[in-house]
Short mmCIF file of C-alpha atoms in Angstrom, two decimals:
data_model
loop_
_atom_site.label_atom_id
_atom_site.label_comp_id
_atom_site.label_asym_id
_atom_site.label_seq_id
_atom_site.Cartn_x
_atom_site.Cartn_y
_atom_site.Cartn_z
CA UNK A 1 118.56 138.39 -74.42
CA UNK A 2 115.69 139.49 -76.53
CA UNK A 3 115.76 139.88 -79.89
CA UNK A 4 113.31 141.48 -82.26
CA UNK A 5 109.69 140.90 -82.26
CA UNK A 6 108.13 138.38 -84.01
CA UNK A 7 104.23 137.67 -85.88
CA UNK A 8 102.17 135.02 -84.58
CA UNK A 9 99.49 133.71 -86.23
CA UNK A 10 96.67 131.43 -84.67
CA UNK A 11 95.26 128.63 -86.51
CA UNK A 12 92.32 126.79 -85.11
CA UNK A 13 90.26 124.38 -86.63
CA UNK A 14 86.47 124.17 -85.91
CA UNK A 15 83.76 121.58 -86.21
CA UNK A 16 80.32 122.87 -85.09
CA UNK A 17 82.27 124.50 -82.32
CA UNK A 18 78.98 125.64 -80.71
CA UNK A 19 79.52 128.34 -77.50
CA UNK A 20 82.80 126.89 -76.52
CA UNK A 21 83.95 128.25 -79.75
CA UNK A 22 82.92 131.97 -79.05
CA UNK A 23 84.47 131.40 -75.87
CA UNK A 24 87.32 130.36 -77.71
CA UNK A 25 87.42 133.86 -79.94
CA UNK A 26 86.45 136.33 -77.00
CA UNK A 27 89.38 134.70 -74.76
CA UNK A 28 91.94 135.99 -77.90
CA UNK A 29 90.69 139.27 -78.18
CA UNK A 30 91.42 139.96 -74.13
CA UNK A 31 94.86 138.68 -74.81
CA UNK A 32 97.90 141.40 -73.27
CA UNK A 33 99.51 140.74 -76.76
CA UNK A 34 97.03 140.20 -80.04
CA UNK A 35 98.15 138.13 -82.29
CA UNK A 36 99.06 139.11 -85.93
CA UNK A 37 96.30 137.48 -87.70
CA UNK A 38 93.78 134.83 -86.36
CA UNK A 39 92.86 131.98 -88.75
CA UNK A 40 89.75 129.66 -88.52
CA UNK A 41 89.36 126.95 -90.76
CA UNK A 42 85.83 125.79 -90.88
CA UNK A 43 85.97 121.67 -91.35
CA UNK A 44 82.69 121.33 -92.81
CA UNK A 45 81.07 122.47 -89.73
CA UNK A 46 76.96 122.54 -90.19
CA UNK A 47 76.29 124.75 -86.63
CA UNK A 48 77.53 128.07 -88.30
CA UNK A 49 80.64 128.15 -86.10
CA UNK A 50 82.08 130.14 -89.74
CA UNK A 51 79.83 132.78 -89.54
CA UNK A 52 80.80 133.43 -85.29
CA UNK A 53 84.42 133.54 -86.55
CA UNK A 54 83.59 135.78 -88.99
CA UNK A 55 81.66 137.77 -86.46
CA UNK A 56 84.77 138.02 -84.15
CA UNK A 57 87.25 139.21 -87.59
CA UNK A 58 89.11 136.24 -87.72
CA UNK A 59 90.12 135.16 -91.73
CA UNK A 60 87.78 132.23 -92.44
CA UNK A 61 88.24 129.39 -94.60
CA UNK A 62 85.42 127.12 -95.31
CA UNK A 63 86.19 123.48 -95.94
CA UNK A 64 82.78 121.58 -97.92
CA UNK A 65 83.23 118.76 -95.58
CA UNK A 66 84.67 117.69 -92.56
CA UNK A 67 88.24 115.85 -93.28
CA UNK A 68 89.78 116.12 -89.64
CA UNK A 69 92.02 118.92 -87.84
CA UNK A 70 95.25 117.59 -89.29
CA UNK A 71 93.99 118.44 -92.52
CA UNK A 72 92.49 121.75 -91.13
CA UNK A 73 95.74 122.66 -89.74
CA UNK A 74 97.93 122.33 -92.58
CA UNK A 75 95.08 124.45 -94.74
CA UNK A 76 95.28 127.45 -91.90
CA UNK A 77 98.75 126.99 -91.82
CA UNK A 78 99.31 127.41 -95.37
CA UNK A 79 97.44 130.75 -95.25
CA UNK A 80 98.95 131.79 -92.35
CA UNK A 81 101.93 134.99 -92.57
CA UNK A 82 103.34 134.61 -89.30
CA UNK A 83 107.13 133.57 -88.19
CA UNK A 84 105.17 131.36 -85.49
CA UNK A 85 102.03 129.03 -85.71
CA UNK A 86 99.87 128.80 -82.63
CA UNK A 87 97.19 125.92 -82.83
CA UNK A 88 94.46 125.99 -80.28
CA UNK A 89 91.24 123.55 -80.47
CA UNK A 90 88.23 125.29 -80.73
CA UNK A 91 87.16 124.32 -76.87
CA UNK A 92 90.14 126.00 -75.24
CA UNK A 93 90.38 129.73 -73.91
CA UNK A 94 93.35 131.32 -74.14
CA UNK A 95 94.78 133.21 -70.57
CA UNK A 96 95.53 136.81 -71.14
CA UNK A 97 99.16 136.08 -70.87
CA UNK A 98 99.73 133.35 -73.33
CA UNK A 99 100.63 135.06 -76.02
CA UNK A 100 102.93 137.19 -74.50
CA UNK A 101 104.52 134.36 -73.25
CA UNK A 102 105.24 132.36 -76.50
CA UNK A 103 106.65 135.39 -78.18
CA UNK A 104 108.80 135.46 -75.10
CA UNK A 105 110.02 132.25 -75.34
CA UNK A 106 110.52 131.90 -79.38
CA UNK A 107 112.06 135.64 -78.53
CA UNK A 108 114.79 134.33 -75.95
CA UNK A 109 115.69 131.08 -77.41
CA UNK A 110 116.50 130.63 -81.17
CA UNK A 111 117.26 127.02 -81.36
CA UNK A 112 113.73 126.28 -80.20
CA UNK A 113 111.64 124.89 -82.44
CA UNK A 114 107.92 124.17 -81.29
CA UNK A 115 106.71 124.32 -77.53
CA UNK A 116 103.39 123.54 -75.84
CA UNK A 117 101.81 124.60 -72.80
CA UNK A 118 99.50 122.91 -70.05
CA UNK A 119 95.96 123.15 -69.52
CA UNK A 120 94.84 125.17 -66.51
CA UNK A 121 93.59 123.77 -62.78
CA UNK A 122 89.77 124.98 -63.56
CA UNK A 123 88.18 123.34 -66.30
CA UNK A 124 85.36 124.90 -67.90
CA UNK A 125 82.66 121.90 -67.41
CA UNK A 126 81.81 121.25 -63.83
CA UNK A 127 80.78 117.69 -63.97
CA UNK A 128 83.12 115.53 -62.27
CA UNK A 129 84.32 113.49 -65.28
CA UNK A 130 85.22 116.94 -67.13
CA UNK A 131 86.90 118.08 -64.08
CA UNK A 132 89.03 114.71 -63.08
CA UNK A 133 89.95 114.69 -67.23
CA UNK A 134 91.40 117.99 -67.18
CA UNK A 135 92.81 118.28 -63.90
CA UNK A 136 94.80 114.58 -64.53
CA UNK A 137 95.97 116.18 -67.75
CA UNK A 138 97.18 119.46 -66.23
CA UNK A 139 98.71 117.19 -63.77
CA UNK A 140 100.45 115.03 -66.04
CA UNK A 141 101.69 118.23 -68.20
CA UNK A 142 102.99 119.92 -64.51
CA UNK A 143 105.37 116.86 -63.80
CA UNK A 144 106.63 116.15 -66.84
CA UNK A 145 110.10 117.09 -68.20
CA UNK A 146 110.80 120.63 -70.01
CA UNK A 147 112.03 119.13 -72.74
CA UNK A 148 109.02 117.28 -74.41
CA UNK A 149 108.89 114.35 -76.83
CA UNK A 150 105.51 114.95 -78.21
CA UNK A 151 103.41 118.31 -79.99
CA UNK A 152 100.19 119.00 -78.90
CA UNK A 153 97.47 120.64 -80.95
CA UNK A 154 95.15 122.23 -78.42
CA UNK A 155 98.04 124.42 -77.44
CA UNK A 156 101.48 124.29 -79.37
CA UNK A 157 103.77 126.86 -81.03
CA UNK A 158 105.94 125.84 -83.66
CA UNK A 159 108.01 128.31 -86.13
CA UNK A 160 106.78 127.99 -89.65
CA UNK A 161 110.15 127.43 -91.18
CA UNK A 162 109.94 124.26 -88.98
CA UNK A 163 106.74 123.52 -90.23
CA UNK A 164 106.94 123.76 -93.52
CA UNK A 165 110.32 121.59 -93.34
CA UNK A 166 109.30 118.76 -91.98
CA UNK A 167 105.55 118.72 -93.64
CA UNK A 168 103.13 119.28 -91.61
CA UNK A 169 100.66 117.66 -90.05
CA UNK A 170 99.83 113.55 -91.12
CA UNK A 171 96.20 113.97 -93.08
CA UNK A 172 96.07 110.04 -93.01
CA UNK A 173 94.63 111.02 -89.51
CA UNK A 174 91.22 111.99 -90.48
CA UNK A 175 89.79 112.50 -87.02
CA UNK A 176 90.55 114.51 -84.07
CA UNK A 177 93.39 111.74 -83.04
CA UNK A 178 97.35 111.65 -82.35
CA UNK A 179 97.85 113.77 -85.02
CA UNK A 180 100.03 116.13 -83.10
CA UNK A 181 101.67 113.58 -81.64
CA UNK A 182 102.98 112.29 -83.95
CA UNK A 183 103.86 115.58 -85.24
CA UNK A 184 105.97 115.74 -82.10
CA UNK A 185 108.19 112.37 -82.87
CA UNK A 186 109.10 113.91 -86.23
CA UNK A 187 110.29 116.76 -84.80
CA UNK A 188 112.04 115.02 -82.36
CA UNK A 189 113.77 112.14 -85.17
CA UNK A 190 115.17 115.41 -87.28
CA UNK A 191 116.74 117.07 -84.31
CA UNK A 192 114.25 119.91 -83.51
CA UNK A 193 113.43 120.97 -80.04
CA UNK A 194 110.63 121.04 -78.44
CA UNK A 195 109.53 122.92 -75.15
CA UNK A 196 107.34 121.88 -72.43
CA UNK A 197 106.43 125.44 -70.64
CA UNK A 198 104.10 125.15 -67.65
CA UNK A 199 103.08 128.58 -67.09
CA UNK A 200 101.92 128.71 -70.66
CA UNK A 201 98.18 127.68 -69.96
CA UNK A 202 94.40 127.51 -71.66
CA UNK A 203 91.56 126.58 -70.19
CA UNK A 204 89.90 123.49 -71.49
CA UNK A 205 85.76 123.68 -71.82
CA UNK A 206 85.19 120.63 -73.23
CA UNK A 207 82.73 118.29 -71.32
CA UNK A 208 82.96 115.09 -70.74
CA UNK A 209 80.89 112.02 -70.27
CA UNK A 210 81.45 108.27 -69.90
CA UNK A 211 81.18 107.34 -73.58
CA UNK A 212 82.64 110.14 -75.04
CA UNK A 213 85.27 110.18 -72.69
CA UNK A 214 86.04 105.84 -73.12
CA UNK A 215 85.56 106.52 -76.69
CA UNK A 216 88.08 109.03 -77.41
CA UNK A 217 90.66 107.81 -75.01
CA UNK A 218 90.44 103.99 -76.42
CA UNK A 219 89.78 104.24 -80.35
CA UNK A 220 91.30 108.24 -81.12
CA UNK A 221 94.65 107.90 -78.50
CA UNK A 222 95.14 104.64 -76.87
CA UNK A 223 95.18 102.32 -79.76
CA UNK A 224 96.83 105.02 -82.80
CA UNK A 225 99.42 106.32 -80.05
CA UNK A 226 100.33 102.02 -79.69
CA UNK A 227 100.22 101.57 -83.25
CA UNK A 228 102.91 104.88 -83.47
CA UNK A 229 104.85 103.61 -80.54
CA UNK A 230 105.30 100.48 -82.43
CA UNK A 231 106.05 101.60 -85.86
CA UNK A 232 108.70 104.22 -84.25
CA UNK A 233 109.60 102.22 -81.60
CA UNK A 234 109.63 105.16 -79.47
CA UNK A 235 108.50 104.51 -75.71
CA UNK A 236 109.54 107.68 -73.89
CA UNK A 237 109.30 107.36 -70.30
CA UNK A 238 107.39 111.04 -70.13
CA UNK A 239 103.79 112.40 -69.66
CA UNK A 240 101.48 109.29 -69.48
CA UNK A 241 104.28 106.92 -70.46
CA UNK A 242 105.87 106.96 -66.99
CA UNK A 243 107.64 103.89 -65.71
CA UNK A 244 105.06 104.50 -62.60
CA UNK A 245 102.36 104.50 -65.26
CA UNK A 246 103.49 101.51 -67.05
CA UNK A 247 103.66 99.28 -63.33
CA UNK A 248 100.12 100.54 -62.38
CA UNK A 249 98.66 98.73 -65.55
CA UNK A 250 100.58 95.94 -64.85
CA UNK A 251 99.13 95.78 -60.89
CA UNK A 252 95.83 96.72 -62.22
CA UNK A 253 95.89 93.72 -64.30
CA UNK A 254 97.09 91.70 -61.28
CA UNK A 255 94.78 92.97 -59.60
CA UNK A 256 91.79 91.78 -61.52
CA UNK A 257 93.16 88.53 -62.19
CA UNK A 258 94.08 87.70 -58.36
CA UNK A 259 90.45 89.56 -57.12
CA UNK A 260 88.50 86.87 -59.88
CA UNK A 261 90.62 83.89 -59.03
CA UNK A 262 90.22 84.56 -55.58
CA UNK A 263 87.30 82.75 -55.28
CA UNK A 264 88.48 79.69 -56.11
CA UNK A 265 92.22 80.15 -54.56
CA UNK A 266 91.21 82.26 -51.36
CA UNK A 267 94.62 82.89 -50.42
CA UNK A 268 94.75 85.17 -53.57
CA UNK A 269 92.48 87.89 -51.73
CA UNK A 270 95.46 88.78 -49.88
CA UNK A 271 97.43 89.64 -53.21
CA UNK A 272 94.43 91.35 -54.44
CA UNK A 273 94.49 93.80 -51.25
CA UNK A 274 98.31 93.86 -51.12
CA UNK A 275 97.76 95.39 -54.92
CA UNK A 276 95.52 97.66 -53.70
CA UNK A 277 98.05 99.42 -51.09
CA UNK A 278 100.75 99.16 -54.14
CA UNK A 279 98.73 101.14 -55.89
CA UNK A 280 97.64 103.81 -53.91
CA UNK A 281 101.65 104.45 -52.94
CA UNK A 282 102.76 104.06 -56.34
CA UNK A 283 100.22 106.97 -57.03
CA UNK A 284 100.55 108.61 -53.99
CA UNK A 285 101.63 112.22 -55.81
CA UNK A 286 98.66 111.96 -58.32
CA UNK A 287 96.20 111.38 -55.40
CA UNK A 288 97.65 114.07 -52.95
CA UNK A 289 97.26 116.72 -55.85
CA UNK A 290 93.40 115.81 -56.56
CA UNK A 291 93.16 116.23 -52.42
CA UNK A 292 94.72 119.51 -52.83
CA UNK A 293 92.47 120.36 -55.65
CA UNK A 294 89.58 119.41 -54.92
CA UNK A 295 89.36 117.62 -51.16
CA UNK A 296 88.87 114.17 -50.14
CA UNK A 297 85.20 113.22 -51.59
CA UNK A 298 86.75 114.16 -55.12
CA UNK A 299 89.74 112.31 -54.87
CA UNK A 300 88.17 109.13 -53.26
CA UNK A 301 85.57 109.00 -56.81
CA UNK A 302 88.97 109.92 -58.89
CA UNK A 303 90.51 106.20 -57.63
CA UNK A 304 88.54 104.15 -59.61
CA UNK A 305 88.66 106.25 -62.34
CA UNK A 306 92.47 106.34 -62.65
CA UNK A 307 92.86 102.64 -62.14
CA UNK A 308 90.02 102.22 -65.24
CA UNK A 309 92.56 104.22 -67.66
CA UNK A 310 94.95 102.02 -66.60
CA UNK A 311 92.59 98.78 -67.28
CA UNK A 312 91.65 100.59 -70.84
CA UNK A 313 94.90 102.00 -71.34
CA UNK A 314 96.60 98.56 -70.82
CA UNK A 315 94.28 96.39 -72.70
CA UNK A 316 94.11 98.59 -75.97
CA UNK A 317 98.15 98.78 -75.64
CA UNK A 318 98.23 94.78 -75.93
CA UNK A 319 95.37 94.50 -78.39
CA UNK A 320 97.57 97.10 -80.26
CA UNK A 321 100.51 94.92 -80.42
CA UNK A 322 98.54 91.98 -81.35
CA UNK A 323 96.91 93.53 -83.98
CA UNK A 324 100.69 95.34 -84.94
CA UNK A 325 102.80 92.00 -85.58
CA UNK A 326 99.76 89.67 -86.40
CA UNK A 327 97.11 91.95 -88.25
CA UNK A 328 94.04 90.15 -87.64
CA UNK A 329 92.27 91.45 -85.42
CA UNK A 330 89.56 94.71 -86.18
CA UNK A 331 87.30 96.84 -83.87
CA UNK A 332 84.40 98.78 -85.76
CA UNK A 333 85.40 102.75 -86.15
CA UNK A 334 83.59 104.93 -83.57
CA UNK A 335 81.79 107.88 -85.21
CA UNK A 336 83.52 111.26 -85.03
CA UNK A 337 83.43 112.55 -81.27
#
């Protein structure tokens, strides 16, 4: 049953957003429903990404310097008149529909308290690291359960009352990071609900390239989402936590250790090619939807790939829990992606 209609207001946060951004605005205005007011807080951005949202009518508020997106969030949010608070990154467009469809759900379900969507299957960049990225995250987002553990602040809904309750967004997080996130396990400890909708999709533009990509996966989600894990001790078995996940790290570990030692054990090459099969069954689903996507070439360059995040993904999760219980050890902080 519907009930009455309710204001949404969109609050995205932008650092030198660049054309992405007015990709970004443009995608709103050919939205089925508009929303009630768009806010775009400018985090110190230096490009003139203020003066495009300005350009499109959006309500502008211009931070001196740049202090993250949680912090950005929390300011739009504050200014923001709307029963519901959309955040979307600056390098996402929105579909027509997606709109319509969070009023829809937030109009048919009254205990719900935040939701996120799913990126799309046709990523903006067309590089092959931009287009593996996305895809394995709309992937991950399309076989994961409807009732989600985690926010997420490229596209997630949440009703203000909510927001306001339980505080926001963590400004300790001064870079884009697992600020949503952890968001998400708050919501979660006080009892809210929060929905995982699939057909509720934006396209990601964002491009990636080996650096950026290692660097933002390692030092701004791999080792804070450990570090959160550990202090909450909260390891849901959902999106890239799955138990399948958490055996390919340890086979990919195996792996390397068997394929080095091989050389002086010989018999060891046969464990390092029995891990090899293991993994491509254990993965079997993931590989068959790249094939799908994007034919055989692609997927065949998306192997290695995959079993790297699990190599990165598994090392920074023990280095976290090292540095967690014994505190000693420090990596130098990456600049700002």
């Amino acid at each position: 049953m519907v009930v009455s209609s309710i204001s949404i207001s969109i609050v995205i946060p932008v650092y030198n957003g660049g054309e992405d951004f007015r990709k970004c605005l443009d995608s709103i205005g050919k939205s089925f429903r508009c929303p009630d007011e768009v806010i775009v807080v400018s985090d110190g951005d230096t490009d003139g990404s203020w003066q495009t949202a300005e350009a499109s009518g959006a309500k502008v508020l211009r931070l001196p310097a740049s202090g993250g997106p949680a912090r950005a969030r929390n300011i739009g949010a504050k200014a923001a008149r709307g029963d519901i608070l959309f955040f979307v990154d600056a390098d996402v467009m929105l579909h027509p529909n997606t709109l319509s469809l969070i009023e829809e759900k937030f109009q048919q379900q009254a205990d719900l308290a935040a939701l996120i969507g799913s990126y799309d299957d046709a990523p903006g960049a067309d590089n092959f690291l931009s287009q593996y990225k996305n895809l394995f995250h709309h992937y991950n987002h399309q076989i994961s359960s409807e009732v989600a553990s985690t926010f997420w602040g490229a596209c997630g809904a949440i009703r203000r009352s909510v927001f306001d309750e339980i505080g926001g967004f963590d400004e300790s997080y001064c870079k884009p990071c697992i600020e949503d996130i952890e968001l998400g396990y708050r919501l979660r400890k006080a009892g809210y609900s929060i929905g995982l909708y699939k057909d509720i999709q934006v396209k990601h533009l964002k491009r990636w390239q080996f650096i950026s990509l290692l660097r933002a996966e390692i030092f701004y989600r791999a080792l804070p989402w450990t570090e959160l894990i550990l202090r909450d001790r909260n390891l849901n078995a959902d999106l890239n936590l799955s138990y399948s996940n958490r055996l390919s790290v340890v086979l990919v570990l195996i792996f390397i250790v068997s394929l080095a030692a091989s050389t002086l054990i010989s018999w060891l090459l046969l464990v390092a090619i029995a891990i090899i099969f293991g993994l491509l069954l254990l993965n079997l689903d993931v590989y068959r939807f790249f094939y799908q996507k994007r034919g055989l070439l692609f997927t065949l360059r998306v192997i290695p790939w995959h079993w790297l995040y699990f190599l990165y993904g598994g090392t920074a999760f023990a280095y976290g829990t090292l540095k967690h219980y014994f505190g000693r050890f420090r990596l130098p902080k990456p600049e700002r992606i």
